PDB file of C-alpha atoms in Angstrom:
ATOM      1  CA  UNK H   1      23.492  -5.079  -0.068  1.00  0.00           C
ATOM      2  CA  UNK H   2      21.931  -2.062  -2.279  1.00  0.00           C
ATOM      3  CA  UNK H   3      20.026   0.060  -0.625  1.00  0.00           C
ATOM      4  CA  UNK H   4      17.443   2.477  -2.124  1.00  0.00           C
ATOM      5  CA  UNK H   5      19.186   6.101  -2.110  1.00  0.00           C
ATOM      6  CA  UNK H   6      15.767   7.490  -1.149  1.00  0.00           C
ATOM      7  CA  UNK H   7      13.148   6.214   0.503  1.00  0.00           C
ATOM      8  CA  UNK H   8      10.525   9.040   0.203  1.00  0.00           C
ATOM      9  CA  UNK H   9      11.024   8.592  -3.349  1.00  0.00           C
ATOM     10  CA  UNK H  10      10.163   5.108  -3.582  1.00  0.00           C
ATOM     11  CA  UNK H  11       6.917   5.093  -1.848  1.00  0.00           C
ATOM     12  CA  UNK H  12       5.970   8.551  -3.869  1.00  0.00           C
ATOM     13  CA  UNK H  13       6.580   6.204  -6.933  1.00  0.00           C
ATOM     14  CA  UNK H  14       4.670   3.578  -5.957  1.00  0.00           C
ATOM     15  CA  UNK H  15       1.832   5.136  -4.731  1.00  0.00           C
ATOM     16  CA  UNK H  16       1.819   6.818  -8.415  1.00  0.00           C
ATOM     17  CA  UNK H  17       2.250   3.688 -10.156  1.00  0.00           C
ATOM     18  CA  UNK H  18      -0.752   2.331  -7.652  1.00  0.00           C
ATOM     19  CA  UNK H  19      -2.623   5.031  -8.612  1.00  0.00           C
ATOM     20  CA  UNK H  20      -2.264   4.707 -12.462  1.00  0.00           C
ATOM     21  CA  UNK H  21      -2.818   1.080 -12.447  1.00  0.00           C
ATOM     22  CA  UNK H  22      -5.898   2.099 -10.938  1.00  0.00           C
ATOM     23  CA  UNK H  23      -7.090   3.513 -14.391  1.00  0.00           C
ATOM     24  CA  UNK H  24      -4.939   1.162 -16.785  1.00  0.00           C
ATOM     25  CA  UNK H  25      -7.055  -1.993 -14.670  1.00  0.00           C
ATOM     26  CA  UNK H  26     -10.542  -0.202 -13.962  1.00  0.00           C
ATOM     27  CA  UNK H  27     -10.418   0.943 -17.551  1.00  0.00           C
ATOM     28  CA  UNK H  28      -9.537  -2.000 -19.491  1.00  0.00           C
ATOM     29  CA  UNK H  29     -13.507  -2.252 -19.547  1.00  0.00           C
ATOM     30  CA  UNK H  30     -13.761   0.663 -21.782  1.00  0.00           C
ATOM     31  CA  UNK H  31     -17.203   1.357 -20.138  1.00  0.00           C
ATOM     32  CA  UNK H  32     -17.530   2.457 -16.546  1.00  0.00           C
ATOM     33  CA  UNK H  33     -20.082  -0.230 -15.148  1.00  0.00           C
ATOM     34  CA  UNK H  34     -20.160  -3.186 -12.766  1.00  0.00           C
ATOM     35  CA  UNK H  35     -16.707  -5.021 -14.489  1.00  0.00           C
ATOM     36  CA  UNK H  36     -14.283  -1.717 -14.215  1.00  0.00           C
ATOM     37  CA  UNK H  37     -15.546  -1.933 -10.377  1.00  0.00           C
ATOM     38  CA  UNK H  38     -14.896  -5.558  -9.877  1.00  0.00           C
ATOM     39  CA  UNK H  39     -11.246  -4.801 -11.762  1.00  0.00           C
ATOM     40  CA  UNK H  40     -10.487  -1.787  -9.612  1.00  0.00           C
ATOM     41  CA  UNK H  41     -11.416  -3.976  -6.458  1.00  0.00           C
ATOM     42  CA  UNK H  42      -9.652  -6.786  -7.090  1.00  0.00           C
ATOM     43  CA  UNK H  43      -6.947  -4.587  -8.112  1.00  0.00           C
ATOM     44  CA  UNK H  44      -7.011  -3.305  -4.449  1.00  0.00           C
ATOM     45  CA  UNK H  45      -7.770  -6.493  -3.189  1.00  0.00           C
ATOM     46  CA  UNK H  46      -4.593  -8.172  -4.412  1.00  0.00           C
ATOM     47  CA  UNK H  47      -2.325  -5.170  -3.949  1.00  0.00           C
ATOM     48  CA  UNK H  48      -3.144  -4.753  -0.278  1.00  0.00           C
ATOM     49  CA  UNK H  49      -3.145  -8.947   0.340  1.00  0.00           C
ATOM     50  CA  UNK H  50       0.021  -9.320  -1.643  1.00  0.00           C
ATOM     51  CA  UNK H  51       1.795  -6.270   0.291  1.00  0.00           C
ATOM     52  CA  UNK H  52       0.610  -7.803   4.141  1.00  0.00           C
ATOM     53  CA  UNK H  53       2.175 -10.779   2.864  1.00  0.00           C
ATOM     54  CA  UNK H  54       5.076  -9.530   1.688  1.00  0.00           C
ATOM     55  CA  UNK H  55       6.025  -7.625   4.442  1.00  0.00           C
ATOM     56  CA  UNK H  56       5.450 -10.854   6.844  1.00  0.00           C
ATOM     57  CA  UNK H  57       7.662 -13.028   4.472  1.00  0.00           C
ATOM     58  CA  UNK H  58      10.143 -10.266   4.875  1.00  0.00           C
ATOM     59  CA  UNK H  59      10.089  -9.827   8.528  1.00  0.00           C
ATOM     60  CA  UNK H  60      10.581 -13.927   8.611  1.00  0.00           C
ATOM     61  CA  UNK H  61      13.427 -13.876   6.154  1.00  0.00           C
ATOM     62  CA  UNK H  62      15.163 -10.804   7.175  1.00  0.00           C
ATOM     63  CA  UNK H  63      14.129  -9.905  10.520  1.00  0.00           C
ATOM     64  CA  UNK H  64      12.759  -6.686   9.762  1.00  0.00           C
ATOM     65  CA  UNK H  65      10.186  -4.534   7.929  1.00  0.00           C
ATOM     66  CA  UNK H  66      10.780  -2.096   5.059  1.00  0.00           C
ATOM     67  CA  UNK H  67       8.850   0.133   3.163  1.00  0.00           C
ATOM     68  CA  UNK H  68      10.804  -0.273   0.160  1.00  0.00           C
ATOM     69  CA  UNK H  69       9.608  -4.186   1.056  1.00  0.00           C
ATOM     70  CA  UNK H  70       5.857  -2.803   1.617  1.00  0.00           C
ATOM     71  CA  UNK H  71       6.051  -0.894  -1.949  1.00  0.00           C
ATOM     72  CA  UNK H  72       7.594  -4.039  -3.935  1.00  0.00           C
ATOM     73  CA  UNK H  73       4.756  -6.102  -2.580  1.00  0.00           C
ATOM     74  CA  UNK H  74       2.002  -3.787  -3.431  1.00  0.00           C
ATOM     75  CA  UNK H  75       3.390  -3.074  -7.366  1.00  0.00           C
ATOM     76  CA  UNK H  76       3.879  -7.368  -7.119  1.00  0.00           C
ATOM     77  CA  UNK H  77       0.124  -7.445  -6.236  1.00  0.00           C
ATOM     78  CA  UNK H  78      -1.238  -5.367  -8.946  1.00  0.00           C
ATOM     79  CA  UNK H  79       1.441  -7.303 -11.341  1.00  0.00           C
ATOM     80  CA  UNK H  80      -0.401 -10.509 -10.479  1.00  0.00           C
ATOM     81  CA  UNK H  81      -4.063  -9.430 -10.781  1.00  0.00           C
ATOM     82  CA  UNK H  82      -3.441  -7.602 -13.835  1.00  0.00           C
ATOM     83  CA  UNK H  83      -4.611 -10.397 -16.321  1.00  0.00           C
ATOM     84  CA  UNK H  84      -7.462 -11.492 -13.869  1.00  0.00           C
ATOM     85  CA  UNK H  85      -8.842  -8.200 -12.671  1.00  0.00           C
ATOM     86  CA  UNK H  86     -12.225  -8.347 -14.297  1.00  0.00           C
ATOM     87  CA  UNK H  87     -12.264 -12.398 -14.079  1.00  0.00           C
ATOM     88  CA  UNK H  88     -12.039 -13.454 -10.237  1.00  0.00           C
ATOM     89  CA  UNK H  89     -14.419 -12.967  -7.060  1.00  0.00           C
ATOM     90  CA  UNK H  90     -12.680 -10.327  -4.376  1.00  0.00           C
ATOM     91  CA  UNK H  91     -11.885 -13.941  -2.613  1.00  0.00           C
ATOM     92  CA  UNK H  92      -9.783 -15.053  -5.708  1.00  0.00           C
ATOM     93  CA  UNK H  93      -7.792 -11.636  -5.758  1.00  0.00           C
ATOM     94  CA  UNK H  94      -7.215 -11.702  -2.211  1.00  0.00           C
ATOM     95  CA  UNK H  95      -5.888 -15.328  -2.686  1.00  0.00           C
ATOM     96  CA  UNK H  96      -3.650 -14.457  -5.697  1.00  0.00           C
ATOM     97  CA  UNK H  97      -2.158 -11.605  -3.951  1.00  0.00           C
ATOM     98  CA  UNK H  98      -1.368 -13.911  -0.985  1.00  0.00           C
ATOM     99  CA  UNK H  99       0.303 -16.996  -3.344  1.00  0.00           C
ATOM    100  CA  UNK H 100       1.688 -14.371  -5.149  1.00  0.00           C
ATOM    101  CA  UNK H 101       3.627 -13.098  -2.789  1.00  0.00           C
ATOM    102  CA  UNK H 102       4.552 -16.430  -1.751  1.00  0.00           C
ATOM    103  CA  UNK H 103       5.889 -17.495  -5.000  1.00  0.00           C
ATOM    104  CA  UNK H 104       7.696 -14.440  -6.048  1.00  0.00           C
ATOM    105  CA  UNK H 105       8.965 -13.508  -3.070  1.00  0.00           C
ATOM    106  CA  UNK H 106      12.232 -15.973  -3.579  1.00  0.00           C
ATOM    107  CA  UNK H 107      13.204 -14.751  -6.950  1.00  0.00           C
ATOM    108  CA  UNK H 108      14.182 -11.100  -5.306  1.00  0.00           C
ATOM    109  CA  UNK H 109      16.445 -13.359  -3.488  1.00  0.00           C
ATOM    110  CA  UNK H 110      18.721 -14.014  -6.897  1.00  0.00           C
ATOM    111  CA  UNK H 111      21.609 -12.229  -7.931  1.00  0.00           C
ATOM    112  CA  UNK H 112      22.837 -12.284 -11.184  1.00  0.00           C
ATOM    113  CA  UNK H 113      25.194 -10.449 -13.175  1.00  0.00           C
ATOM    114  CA  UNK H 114      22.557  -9.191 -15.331  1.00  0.00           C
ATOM    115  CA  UNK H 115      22.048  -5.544 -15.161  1.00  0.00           C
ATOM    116  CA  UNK H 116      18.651  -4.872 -13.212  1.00  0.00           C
ATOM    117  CA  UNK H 117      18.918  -2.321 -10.584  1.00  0.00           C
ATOM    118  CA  UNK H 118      15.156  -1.967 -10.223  1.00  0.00           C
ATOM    119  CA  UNK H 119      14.263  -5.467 -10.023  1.00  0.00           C
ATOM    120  CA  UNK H 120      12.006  -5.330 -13.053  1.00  0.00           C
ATOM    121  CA  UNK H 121      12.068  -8.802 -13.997  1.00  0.00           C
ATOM    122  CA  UNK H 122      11.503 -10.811 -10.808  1.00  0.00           C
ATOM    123  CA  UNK H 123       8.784  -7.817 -10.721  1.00  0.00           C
ATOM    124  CA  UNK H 124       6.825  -7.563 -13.912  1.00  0.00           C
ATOM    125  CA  UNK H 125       8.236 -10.437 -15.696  1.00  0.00           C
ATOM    126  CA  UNK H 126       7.990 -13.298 -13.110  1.00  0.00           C
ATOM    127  CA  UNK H 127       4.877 -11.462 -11.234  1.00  0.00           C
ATOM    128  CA  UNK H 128       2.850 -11.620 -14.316  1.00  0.00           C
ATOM    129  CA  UNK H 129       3.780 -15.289 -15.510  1.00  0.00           C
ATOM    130  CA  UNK H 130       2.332 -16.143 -11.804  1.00  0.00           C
ATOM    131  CA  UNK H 131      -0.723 -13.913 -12.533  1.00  0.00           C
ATOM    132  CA  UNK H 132      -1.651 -15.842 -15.655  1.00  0.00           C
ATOM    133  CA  UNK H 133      -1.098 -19.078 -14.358  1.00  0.00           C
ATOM    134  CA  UNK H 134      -3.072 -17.982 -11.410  1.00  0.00           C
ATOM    135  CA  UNK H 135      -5.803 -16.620 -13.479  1.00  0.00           C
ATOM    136  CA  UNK H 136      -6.365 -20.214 -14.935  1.00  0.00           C
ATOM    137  CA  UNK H 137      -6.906 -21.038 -11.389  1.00  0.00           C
ATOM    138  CA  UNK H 138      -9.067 -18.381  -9.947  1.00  0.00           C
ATOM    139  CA  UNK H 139     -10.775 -17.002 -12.946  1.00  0.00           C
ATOM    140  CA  UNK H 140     -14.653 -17.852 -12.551  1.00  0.00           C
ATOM    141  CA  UNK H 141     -15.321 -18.702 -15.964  1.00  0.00           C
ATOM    142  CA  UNK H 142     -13.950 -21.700 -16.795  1.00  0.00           C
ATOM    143  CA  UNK H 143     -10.673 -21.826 -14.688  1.00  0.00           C
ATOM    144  CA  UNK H 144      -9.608 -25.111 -12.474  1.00  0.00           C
ATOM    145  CA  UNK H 145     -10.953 -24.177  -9.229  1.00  0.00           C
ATOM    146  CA  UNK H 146     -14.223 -23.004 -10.541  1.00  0.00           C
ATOM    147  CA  UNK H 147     -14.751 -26.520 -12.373  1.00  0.00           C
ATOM    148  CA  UNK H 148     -13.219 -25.546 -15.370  1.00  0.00           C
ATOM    149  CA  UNK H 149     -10.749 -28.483 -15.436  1.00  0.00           C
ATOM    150  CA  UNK H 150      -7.046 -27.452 -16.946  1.00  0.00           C
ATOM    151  CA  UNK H 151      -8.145 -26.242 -20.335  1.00  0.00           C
ATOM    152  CA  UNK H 152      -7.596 -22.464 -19.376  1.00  0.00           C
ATOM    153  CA  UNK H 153      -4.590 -23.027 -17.054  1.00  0.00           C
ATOM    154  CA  UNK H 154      -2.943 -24.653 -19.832  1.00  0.00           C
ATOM    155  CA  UNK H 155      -4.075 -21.832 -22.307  1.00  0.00           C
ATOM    156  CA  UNK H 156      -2.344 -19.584 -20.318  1.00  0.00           C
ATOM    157  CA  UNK H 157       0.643 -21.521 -19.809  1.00  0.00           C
ATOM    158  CA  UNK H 158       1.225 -21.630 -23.280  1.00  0.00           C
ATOM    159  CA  UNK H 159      -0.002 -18.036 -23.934  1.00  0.00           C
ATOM    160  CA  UNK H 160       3.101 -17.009 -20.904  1.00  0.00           C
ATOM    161  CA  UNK H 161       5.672 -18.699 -23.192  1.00  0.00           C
ATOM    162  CA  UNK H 162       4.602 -17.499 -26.258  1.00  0.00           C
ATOM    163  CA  UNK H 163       5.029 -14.167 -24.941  1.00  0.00           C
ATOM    164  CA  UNK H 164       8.355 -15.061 -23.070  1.00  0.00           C
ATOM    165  CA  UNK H 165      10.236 -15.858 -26.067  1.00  0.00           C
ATOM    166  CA  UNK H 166       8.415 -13.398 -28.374  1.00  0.00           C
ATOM    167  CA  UNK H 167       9.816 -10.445 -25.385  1.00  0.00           C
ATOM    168  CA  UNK H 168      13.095 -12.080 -25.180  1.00  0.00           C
ATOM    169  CA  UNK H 169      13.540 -12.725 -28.876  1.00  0.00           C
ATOM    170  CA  UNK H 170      12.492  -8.792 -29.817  1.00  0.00           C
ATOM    171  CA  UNK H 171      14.825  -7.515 -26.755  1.00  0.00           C
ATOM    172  CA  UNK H 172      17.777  -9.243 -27.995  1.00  0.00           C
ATOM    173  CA  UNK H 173      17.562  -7.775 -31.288  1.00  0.00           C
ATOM    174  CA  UNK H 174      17.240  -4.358 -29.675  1.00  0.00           C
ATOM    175  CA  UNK H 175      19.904  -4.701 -27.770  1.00  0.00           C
ATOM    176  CA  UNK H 176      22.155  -5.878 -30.503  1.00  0.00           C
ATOM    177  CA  UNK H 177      21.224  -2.824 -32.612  1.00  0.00           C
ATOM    178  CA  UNK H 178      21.534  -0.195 -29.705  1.00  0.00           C
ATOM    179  CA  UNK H 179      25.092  -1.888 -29.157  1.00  0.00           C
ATOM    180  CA  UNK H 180      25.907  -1.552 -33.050  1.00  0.00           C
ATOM    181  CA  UNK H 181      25.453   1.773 -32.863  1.00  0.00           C
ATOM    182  CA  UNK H 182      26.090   3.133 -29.302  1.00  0.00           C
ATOM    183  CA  UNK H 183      27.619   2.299 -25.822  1.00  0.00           C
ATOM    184  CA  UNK H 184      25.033   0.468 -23.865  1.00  0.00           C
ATOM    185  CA  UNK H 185      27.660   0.809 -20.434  1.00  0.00           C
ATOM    186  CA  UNK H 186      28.632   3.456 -18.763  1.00  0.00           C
ATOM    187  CA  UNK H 187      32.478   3.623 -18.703  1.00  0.00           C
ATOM    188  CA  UNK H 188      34.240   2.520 -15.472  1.00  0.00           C
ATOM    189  CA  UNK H 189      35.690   5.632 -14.775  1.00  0.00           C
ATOM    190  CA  UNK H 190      33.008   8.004 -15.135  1.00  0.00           C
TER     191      UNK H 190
END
């Protein structure tokens, strides 16, 4: 199994990233009133609900705790509230963190022969298709638990694959070029 090559390191980038997506959530208001507070709570909210439940999913799965576990969980939280921030109760966040967790927790599990050393996919890319579905659950205007019905949930469904296949489509052709006209592996024996 791959183990992190420093520890100290990964929770100093974490708590970074925690900190910035502080400001890139509790600014998306562009003002500084009662909706960049409810952002930068839920924000909290979810991070701190989705890393509890992370690290218990982890201790039942692998018999132990980790802070490399505890850091995932926390940048999964903030992930999943990131396109519901200013749109659910402090109940809703602290929900989503805790399904989220829950439902991306078994795609770390996958190994592949695709080239992802820092887990960014089952991290940002499956995280935040769970955070928009879950934001057409949670979300207090108009989403399904709040009497909304499915209109939003299916918005957002088809908003997640839009973007899906826009990403992958664009990334693919950037690949191809950087390929055309450079190495994109590092040689065997170096």
């Amino acid at each position: 199994e791959d183990q992190a090559h420093n520890v100290a390191f990964v929770i100093l980038g974490g708590s970074l990233l925690w900190f910035g997506w502080s400001g890139f959530n509790g600014g998306s208001a562009l003002a500084a009133d009662g909706l960049a507070a409810l952002a930068l709570i839920n924000s909290y909210q979810a991070a701190a609900s989705c890393l509890v439940t992370w690290m218990m999913i982890e201790r039942i799965f692998r018999k132990r705790w980790s802070a490399i576990g505890a850091v995932t969980g926390a940048v999964v939280g903030l992930v999943i509230i990131t396109p519901a921030a200013g749109f659910v109760s402090t109940i809703g966040a602290f929900a989503m963190g805790i399904i989220g967790a829950m439902m991306v927790y078994p795609f770390f599990q996958f190994t592949s022969r695709i080239d992802d050393s820092l887990d960014t996919f089952p991290c940002h890319g499956i995280s935040g298709f769970f955070g928009t579905m879950l934001t057409g659950c949670f979300a207090m205007d108009g989403g399904l638990f709040y009497g909304g019905g499915f209109k939003l949930l299916l918005a957002q469904f088809v908003a997640s694959m839009a973007v899906a296949a826009y990403a992958a489509f664009m990334s693919t052709l950037i690949f191809l070029f950087i390929k055309f006209v450079m190495r994109t592996r590092v040689h065997k024996d170096w």
